[in-house]
Amino acid sequence: DVKVTQSSRYLVKRTGEKVFLECVQDMDHENMFWYRQDPGLGLRLIYFSYDVKMKEKGDIPEGYSVSREKKERFSLILESASTNQTSMYLCASLPARPQPQHFGDGTRLSIL
Amino acid sequence: AQKITQTQPGMFVQEKEAVTLDCTYDTSDPSYGLFWYKQPSSGEMIFLIYQGSYDQQNATEGRYSLNFQKARKSANLVISASQLGDSAMYFCAMRGDDKIIFGKGTRLHILP
């Protein structure tokens, strides 16, 4: 069974802090994604990566960066956290077509 | 442009009844996949069912079935004999050409 693991289920940080959200998958998938989910807005893609050291901006990349140094790990970085980045963050990996994405359990991030 | 529409923001259904969650999509890609995910209040995204655009038969997985009407561009999720544990948010998603888009979701409430 595919496993996508996010490092924290709940995280509380302060405004201005640099925040790292880690995601690891164990199935050698090329593609990995970071989404945020907010009430009424559904899932919005922040960044995705289709290979090691490769990244592409999604729909809402502002205020975020990502790192993919190893195939199994995709990190989301909030350079200087702000209160409007309080949200649920979901990581996903994607195998070759035609399979669906596999999601981690999510991280509920609160920025105070 | 690709688009997923879920027109029902919320639904209430009596336990043991069948329920249909609507999903329509738009794409010019001839090859695509359609998925449904369940997200309980705990936040994790659970993959339910997949339908490929070239599949001849409607997909079924236990109590879940996908009513795929290609000409109408609809991919409704049918849950038979609903249970209290089916109360959750449900997302329809489409994959084409390595891009995944999600609908805004339908919140399903199962009433005892």
XYZ file of C-alpha atoms in Angstrom:
224
model
C 0.000 0.000 0.000
C 1.220 3.453 -0.904
C 2.074 5.611 2.050
C 2.372 9.367 2.019
C 3.514 10.693 5.375
C 3.327 14.292 6.519
C 5.538 15.136 9.444
C 2.900 16.805 11.642
C -0.880 16.594 11.966
C -1.080 19.866 13.905
C 1.367 22.750 13.982
C 1.240 26.169 15.605
C 3.740 28.854 14.624
C 4.164 32.596 15.031
C 3.961 35.313 12.417
C 7.303 35.854 10.721
C 8.681 32.400 11.474
C 10.104 30.201 8.736
C 7.992 27.047 8.636
C 8.861 23.687 7.087
C 6.232 21.102 6.211
C 7.689 17.751 5.249
C 6.178 15.038 3.084
C 7.602 11.603 2.335
C 6.256 8.932 -0.005
C 7.428 5.352 -0.208
C 6.410 4.316 -3.719
C 9.014 5.933 -5.953
C 6.474 8.287 -7.541
C 7.872 11.007 -9.764
C 5.170 13.578 -9.102
C 4.473 15.209 -5.770
C 2.107 18.038 -4.872
C 1.316 20.495 -2.116
C -2.247 21.803 -1.699
C -3.926 24.010 0.821
C -7.560 23.578 1.710
C -9.768 26.339 3.058
C -13.538 26.307 3.708
C -15.482 27.199 0.594
C -12.378 27.271 -1.592
C -11.708 23.562 -2.022
C -8.189 22.330 -2.705
C -5.795 24.821 -4.238
C -2.473 23.756 -5.702
C 0.542 25.592 -4.280
C 3.464 23.829 -5.977
C 4.200 20.529 -7.595
C 7.306 18.636 -8.578
C 7.699 16.127 -11.387
C 11.244 15.074 -10.588
C 14.095 15.630 -8.170
C 15.107 19.302 -8.088
C 12.282 20.161 -10.483
C 9.349 22.284 -9.366
C 6.454 24.117 -10.898
C 4.229 26.820 -9.457
C 0.635 25.941 -8.922
C -2.270 28.331 -8.561
C -1.212 30.077 -5.343
C 2.577 29.951 -4.933
C 3.014 33.394 -3.356
C 4.584 33.227 0.084
C 5.703 29.617 -0.373
C 8.688 27.769 -1.733
C 9.453 24.070 -2.095
C 12.406 21.726 -2.049
C 12.796 18.326 -3.686
C 16.331 17.102 -3.046
C 15.366 13.428 -2.979
C 12.650 11.661 -4.920
C 10.761 10.529 -1.845
C 10.702 13.869 -0.034
C 8.919 17.093 -0.941
C 9.107 19.995 1.486
C 6.898 23.071 1.612
C 8.471 26.186 3.096
C 6.714 29.255 4.386
C 9.489 31.823 4.190
C 7.897 34.250 6.649
C 4.628 32.883 7.986
C 1.592 35.138 8.008
C -1.832 34.676 9.579
C -3.484 34.228 6.179
C -1.451 31.054 5.763
C -3.401 29.384 8.537
C -4.897 26.443 6.715
C -4.990 22.699 6.159
C -2.046 21.580 4.028
C -2.199 18.351 2.050
C 0.643 16.579 0.314
C 0.042 14.076 -2.487
C 2.062 11.839 -4.759
C 1.083 10.657 -8.202
C 2.117 7.455 -9.935
C 2.071 6.801 -13.635
C -1.288 7.180 -15.313
C -4.049 6.213 -14.928
C -3.868 5.930 -11.151
C -5.153 8.560 -8.701
C -3.172 10.717 -6.333
C -2.347 9.392 -2.908
C -2.685 11.883 -0.091
C -1.043 12.309 3.275
C -3.177 12.839 6.376
C -2.786 16.600 6.208
C -1.252 19.214 8.483
C -3.462 21.756 10.222
C -1.229 24.794 10.471
C -2.126 27.755 12.646
C -0.136 30.974 12.413
C -0.599 33.209 15.445
C -9.747 24.621 -20.046
C -10.468 21.786 -17.670
C -13.144 22.216 -15.080
C -14.914 20.173 -12.406
C -18.274 21.259 -11.029
C -19.990 19.918 -7.940
C -23.290 21.739 -7.668
C -24.378 20.419 -4.262
C -22.530 22.177 -1.418
C -24.375 20.015 1.121
C -26.732 17.050 1.282
C -28.755 15.370 4.022
C -29.739 11.736 3.607
C -31.445 9.247 5.892
C -29.337 6.290 6.991
C -29.671 3.203 4.728
C -30.869 5.237 1.778
C -28.889 5.476 -1.440
C -27.343 8.812 -2.255
C -26.065 10.335 -5.483
C -23.409 13.059 -5.451
C -23.244 15.055 -8.661
C -20.110 15.843 -10.640
C -19.809 17.332 -14.104
C -16.584 18.010 -15.898
C -15.240 19.737 -18.925
C -12.116 18.830 -20.856
C -10.871 18.678 -24.429
C -8.389 15.949 -23.556
C -9.556 12.646 -25.121
C -7.889 10.618 -22.364
C -8.641 11.431 -18.767
C -9.442 9.851 -15.426
C -12.148 10.721 -12.943
C -11.863 10.081 -9.200
C -13.820 10.506 -6.044
C -12.278 11.148 -2.653
C -13.820 11.160 0.806
C -12.564 13.524 3.462
C -13.878 12.879 6.989
C -13.627 15.491 9.718
C -10.220 14.130 10.690
C -8.911 15.625 7.434
C -7.311 12.805 5.499
C -8.221 12.314 1.848
C -9.408 8.791 1.142
C -9.479 7.570 -2.446
C -12.811 5.872 -3.228
C -13.179 5.069 -6.894
C -11.692 5.670 -10.327
C -13.161 5.784 -13.852
C -11.058 6.005 -16.995
C -12.445 7.856 -19.983
C -12.127 4.763 -22.165
C -13.582 2.327 -19.661
C -16.649 0.645 -21.093
C -18.272 -0.177 -17.774
C -19.083 1.979 -14.799
C -16.629 1.539 -11.953
C -17.794 -0.093 -8.719
C -16.044 -0.519 -5.371
C -18.183 -2.124 -2.694
C -20.991 0.279 -1.851
C -19.598 2.926 -4.196
C -20.353 3.119 -7.893
C -19.622 5.769 -10.455
C -22.406 6.643 -12.873
C -20.280 7.693 -15.846
C -22.143 9.394 -18.681
C -19.472 10.456 -21.119
C -21.733 12.309 -23.550
C -23.147 14.374 -20.696
C -19.697 14.772 -19.119
C -20.951 13.618 -15.777
C -19.411 11.271 -13.240
C -21.808 11.000 -10.326
C -20.906 8.992 -7.233
C -23.601 6.653 -5.952
C -23.391 5.323 -2.394
C -25.780 2.483 -1.716
C -27.203 1.764 1.738
C -25.652 4.811 3.370
C -24.133 4.523 6.836
C -23.490 7.095 9.556
C -19.778 6.766 8.826
C -20.377 8.069 5.302
C -20.852 11.574 6.700
C -17.940 13.494 5.224
C -16.849 15.876 2.510
C -16.684 14.300 -0.958
C -14.507 15.604 -3.777
C -14.696 14.805 -7.462
C -11.401 15.136 -9.347
C -10.155 14.780 -12.885
C -6.748 13.893 -14.214
C -5.628 14.625 -17.736
C -2.094 15.059 -18.977
C -0.633 14.956 -15.458
C -2.736 17.853 -14.288
C -5.289 17.173 -11.555
C -8.194 19.441 -10.764
C -10.735 19.158 -7.960
C -14.297 20.228 -7.493
C -15.219 22.347 -4.473
C -16.747 19.363 -2.739
C -20.110 18.244 -1.344
C -20.633 17.847 2.377
C -22.760 14.750 3.006
C -24.642 14.338 6.269
C -26.166 10.946 7.063
C -29.071 11.220 9.484
C -29.892 8.383 11.931
